[in-house]
Tab-separated table of C-alpha atoms in Angstrom:
chain	number	residue	atom	x	y	z
A	25	MET	CA	6.982	-13.271	-4.612
A	26	ARG	CA	3.929	-15.281	-3.628
A	27	PRO	CA	0.696	-13.184	-3.631
A	28	THR	CA	0.286	-11.950	-0.062
A	29	LEU	CA	-2.607	-10.308	1.783
A	30	LEU	CA	-1.973	-8.134	4.860
A	31	VAL	CA	-5.026	-7.971	7.132
A	32	GLY	CA	-5.342	-5.539	10.016
A	33	SER	CA	-7.319	-2.718	11.569
A	34	PRO	CA	-7.745	0.567	9.666
A	35	GLY	CA	-4.725	2.789	10.195
A	36	SER	CA	-2.477	-0.039	11.395
A	37	GLY	CA	0.152	0.716	8.746
A	38	LYS	CA	-0.565	-2.018	6.203
A	39	THR	CA	-0.044	0.126	3.113
A	40	SER	CA	3.094	1.730	4.544
A	41	LEU	CA	4.480	-1.726	5.313
A	42	ALA	CA	3.644	-2.885	1.788
A	43	ARG	CA	5.551	0.082	0.348
A	44	GLU	CA	8.531	-0.657	2.588
A	45	ILE	CA	8.549	-4.303	1.504
A	46	GLY	CA	8.679	-3.180	-2.118
A	47	SER	CA	11.476	-0.743	-1.335
A	48	ALA	CA	13.448	-3.351	0.629
A	49	LEU	CA	13.196	-5.720	-2.340
A	50	ASN	CA	14.209	-2.893	-4.706
A	51	LEU	CA	10.964	-3.275	-6.666
A	52	VAL	CA	9.095	-0.538	-8.515
A	53	THR	CA	5.690	-0.355	-6.819
A	54	THR	CA	2.270	0.772	-8.006
A	55	VAL	CA	-0.482	1.355	-5.428
A	56	PHE	CA	-3.895	0.450	-6.855
A	57	PRO	CA	-6.821	1.785	-4.741
A	58	CYS	CA	-9.403	-0.996	-4.994
A	59	ALA	CA	-12.151	0.988	-3.246
A	60	SER	CA	-12.487	3.263	-6.279
A	61	VAL	CA	-12.899	0.407	-8.779
A	62	ALA	CA	-16.279	-0.899	-9.906
A	63	ASP	CA	-15.313	-2.631	-13.161
A	64	GLY	CA	-12.704	-4.901	-14.707
A	65	SER	CA	-10.443	-2.172	-16.104
A	66	PHE	CA	-7.564	-3.527	-13.994
A	67	GLY	CA	-7.300	-6.200	-16.684
A	68	GLY	CA	-7.220	-3.637	-19.501
A	69	THR	CA	-9.851	-2.395	-21.938
A	70	SER	CA	-10.689	-3.771	-25.360
A	71	ALA	CA	-8.593	-2.927	-28.405
A	72	GLN	CA	-11.909	-2.328	-30.184
A	73	TRP	CA	-12.492	0.828	-28.125
A	74	SER	CA	-10.881	4.230	-28.573
A	75	THR	CA	-9.962	4.120	-24.869
A	76	ARG	CA	-8.132	0.814	-25.143
A	77	ARG	CA	-5.376	0.215	-22.610
A	78	ALA	CA	-3.242	-2.616	-21.318
A	79	SER	CA	-3.782	-4.170	-17.912
A	80	THR	CA	-2.435	-2.385	-14.843
A	81	PRO	CA	0.344	-4.987	-14.337
A	82	LEU	CA	1.481	-4.763	-17.970
A	83	GLU	CA	1.490	-0.969	-17.735
A	84	ALA	CA	3.614	-1.300	-14.589
A	85	ILE	CA	6.040	-3.528	-16.500
A	86	ARG	CA	6.243	-0.974	-19.300
A	87	ARG	CA	6.791	2.007	-16.998
A	88	SER	CA	9.331	0.272	-14.771
A	89	ARG	CA	11.107	-1.484	-17.642
A	90	THR	CA	11.325	-4.542	-15.422
A	91	ALA	CA	9.525	-7.886	-15.508
A	92	ASN	CA	8.809	-7.904	-11.773
A	93	PRO	CA	7.177	-4.696	-10.547
A	94	MET	CA	5.017	-4.896	-7.430
A	95	ILE	CA	1.308	-4.061	-7.436
A	96	ILE	CA	-0.112	-3.040	-4.043
A	97	LEU	CA	-3.855	-3.734	-4.040
A	98	ASP	CA	-5.022	-1.364	-1.331
A	99	GLU	CA	-8.228	-2.272	0.571
A	100	ILE	CA	-9.017	-5.151	-1.753
A	101	GLU	CA	-12.182	-6.043	0.183
A	102	LYS	CA	-13.809	-2.768	-0.931
A	103	THR	CA	-13.768	-3.441	-4.660
A	104	GLY	CA	-17.136	-3.561	-6.426
A	105	LEU	CA	-18.602	-6.967	-7.280
A	106	SER	CA	-21.196	-5.979	-9.890
A	107	THR	CA	-20.513	-7.910	-13.098
A	108	THR	CA	-22.087	-5.343	-15.444
A	109	ASN	CA	-18.701	-4.039	-16.627
A	110	GLY	CA	-16.545	-6.836	-15.280
A	111	THR	CA	-14.895	-6.968	-11.855
A	112	LEU	CA	-11.437	-6.489	-10.439
A	113	MET	CA	-11.637	-9.993	-8.968
A	114	ASN	CA	-12.291	-11.683	-12.314
A	115	ALA	CA	-9.485	-9.721	-13.967
A	116	LEU	CA	-7.089	-10.459	-11.117
A	117	LEU	CA	-7.659	-14.176	-10.506
A	118	PRO	CA	-5.721	-15.498	-13.541
A	119	MET	CA	-2.826	-13.158	-12.686
A	120	LEU	CA	-2.364	-14.772	-9.272
A	121	GLU	CA	-1.439	-18.261	-10.499
A	122	ARG	CA	1.762	-18.748	-12.445
A	123	HIS	CA	0.438	-21.120	-15.096
A	124	THR	CA	-2.303	-18.680	-16.167
A	125	ALA	CA	-0.262	-15.508	-15.571
A	126	GLU	CA	2.394	-16.742	-18.009
A	127	THR	CA	-0.068	-16.472	-20.890
A	128	TYR	CA	-2.445	-13.732	-19.736
A	129	PHE	CA	-4.509	-12.525	-22.692
A	130	GLU	CA	-4.278	-8.750	-22.909
A	131	ILE	CA	-7.497	-7.509	-24.494
A	132	GLY	CA	-5.981	-4.064	-25.022
A	133	ILE	CA	-3.280	-5.364	-27.371
A	134	GLU	CA	-4.984	-8.639	-28.389
A	135	ARG	CA	-2.075	-10.902	-27.527
A	136	ASN	CA	-0.705	-12.901	-24.619
A	137	ALA	CA	1.672	-11.364	-22.096
A	138	ASP	CA	3.761	-12.974	-19.367
A	139	LEU	CA	2.710	-11.451	-16.023
A	140	SER	CA	4.060	-14.318	-13.933
A	141	TRP	CA	6.918	-12.263	-12.469
A	142	VAL	CA	4.697	-9.443	-11.213
A	143	GLY	CA	4.365	-9.312	-7.419
A	144	PHE	CA	0.964	-8.787	-5.804
A	145	LEU	CA	0.696	-7.497	-2.244
A	146	ALA	CA	-2.825	-6.698	-1.028
A	147	THR	CA	-4.249	-5.071	2.097
A	148	ALA	CA	-7.621	-5.519	3.776
A	149	ASN	CA	-9.272	-4.240	6.934
A	150	ASP	CA	-11.651	-7.210	7.182
A	151	LEU	CA	-10.760	-10.693	5.936
A	152	ALA	CA	-14.380	-11.869	5.964
A	153	SER	CA	-15.219	-9.256	3.315
A	154	VAL	CA	-12.576	-10.541	0.893
A	155	PRO	CA	-14.204	-12.868	-1.688
A	156	ALA	CA	-13.346	-16.530	-1.123
A	157	PRO	CA	-11.659	-17.037	-4.540
A	158	LEU	CA	-9.186	-14.288	-3.647
A	159	ARG	CA	-8.582	-15.640	-0.133
A	160	ASP	CA	-7.745	-19.015	-1.674
A	161	ARG	CA	-4.991	-17.498	-3.823
A	162	PHE	CA	-3.295	-15.243	-1.287
A	163	ARG	CA	-0.990	-16.046	1.588
A	164	ILE	CA	-2.766	-14.293	4.476
A	165	ILE	CA	-0.836	-12.458	7.198
A	166	GLN	CA	-2.715	-10.985	10.150
A	167	MET	CA	-1.146	-7.735	11.354
A	168	PRO	CA	-1.478	-6.958	15.077
A	169	ASP	CA	-2.410	-3.440	16.134
A	170	PRO	CA	0.579	-1.301	17.152
A	171	CYS	CA	0.764	-0.828	20.925
A	172	PRO	CA	2.660	1.544	23.255
A	173	GLN	CA	5.622	-0.841	23.557
A	174	HIS	CA	6.295	-0.202	19.844
A	175	LEU	CA	6.129	3.575	20.234
A	176	GLY	CA	9.860	4.285	20.269
A	177	ASP	CA	10.615	2.657	16.921
A	178	LEU	CA	7.395	3.882	15.322
A	179	ALA	CA	7.891	7.482	16.421
A	180	ARG	CA	11.488	7.519	15.173
A	181	ARG	CA	10.379	6.229	11.792
A	182	ILE	CA	7.602	8.815	11.569
A	183	VAL	CA	10.019	11.643	12.456
A	184	ARG	CA	12.344	10.397	9.721
A	185	ASP	CA	9.512	10.182	7.175
A	186	ILE	CA	8.263	13.684	8.007
A	187	ALA	CA	11.769	15.097	7.585
A	188	ILE	CA	12.179	13.413	4.196
A	189	GLU	CA	8.764	14.631	3.037
A	190	ASN	CA	9.766	18.167	4.025
A	191	GLY	CA	12.986	17.898	2.036
A	192	THR	CA	15.158	17.820	5.162
A	193	ASP	CA	17.977	15.424	6.002
A	194	PRO	CA	16.657	13.350	8.961
A	195	ALA	CA	20.075	13.726	10.596
A	196	TRP	CA	19.267	17.403	11.209
A	197	THR	CA	16.098	16.599	13.168
A	198	ALA	CA	16.676	16.179	16.898
A	199	PRO	CA	15.299	12.954	18.423
A	200	LEU	CA	12.100	13.225	20.409
A	201	ALA	CA	12.814	14.154	24.016
A	202	ALA	CA	11.414	12.227	26.983
A	203	ASP	CA	8.768	14.862	27.721
A	204	GLU	CA	7.725	14.894	24.055
A	205	MET	CA	7.402	11.105	24.082
A	206	ARG	CA	5.165	11.296	27.153
A	207	VAL	CA	2.869	13.767	25.396
A	208	ILE	CA	2.739	11.568	22.291
A	209	THR	CA	2.058	8.427	24.341
A	210	LYS	CA	-0.870	10.103	26.080
A	211	ALA	CA	-2.298	11.477	22.820
A	212	TRP	CA	-1.946	8.205	20.924
A	213	GLY	CA	-2.835	5.370	23.293
A	214	GLY	CA	-2.066	2.648	20.743
A	215	GLY	CA	-3.800	1.477	17.586
A	216	SER	CA	-4.017	3.723	14.539
A	217	LEU	CA	-0.720	4.852	13.050
A	218	ARG	CA	-2.563	7.742	11.439
A	219	ARG	CA	-3.414	9.047	14.901
A	220	LEU	CA	0.180	8.491	16.005
A	221	ARG	CA	1.504	10.452	13.036
A	222	LEU	CA	-0.813	13.344	13.874
A	223	ALA	CA	0.494	13.328	17.454
A	224	VAL	CA	4.121	13.276	16.302
A	225	GLN	CA	3.503	16.031	13.754
A	226	ALA	CA	1.765	18.201	16.359
A	227	THR	CA	4.692	17.673	18.744
A	228	LEU	CA	7.246	18.650	16.109
A	229	ASP	CA	5.180	21.717	15.202
A	230	ALA	CA	5.029	22.745	18.878
A	231	ARG	CA	8.796	22.280	19.149
A	232	GLU	CA	9.353	24.490	16.099
A	233	GLN	CA	7.069	27.209	17.436
A	234	HIS	CA	8.873	27.132	20.793
A	235	LEU	CA	12.279	27.495	19.130
A	236	ARG	CA	11.086	30.393	17.005
A	237	ALA	CA	9.649	32.148	20.051
A	238	ARG	CA	12.991	31.841	21.857
A	239	MET	CA	14.822	33.377	18.899
A	240	MET	CA	12.608	36.475	18.813
């Protein structure tokens, strides 16, 4: 898959969409939080050190036992750019082009590895903050903010996800009623999916409390 960058407002569901793309393609995914990285360890650490390790993509290949895992680079614009201990950008750039990814030198094992089948899907809140060399190598897709007209499908998906996370078969969860949807619509107002999830969760909790009260 061609390296792709999803750009959209915070909370617009970019990372969730990236996970769903990986799942739809039946790929093993690894989410790499770029905001917490201030060095080049993504590309591995030297075999000369006691803490030597392979690059994140090669580790993903090893764990998944496949040649084409997917790496989700979450909030790639927030990675550190200090070159003191290397940078994520410098480690990543040769992985994004097939001719260099095919013979990527792994400093942790001191030999070349073929990373050309690894998929890279990145997210960013602000395209202008993504370094130009990375922008040049990614296909960029602008994600619109969710709006009330999308509420029905989004709310159904969130109800399903909450049920699965709670270890419940989604089929046993009743659909949101019209009055519940009105409450959620008013509480959400569009935009952040995080805020929408909170509204849906609060509505489901209120429903559960009401049912328990009726049974007492």
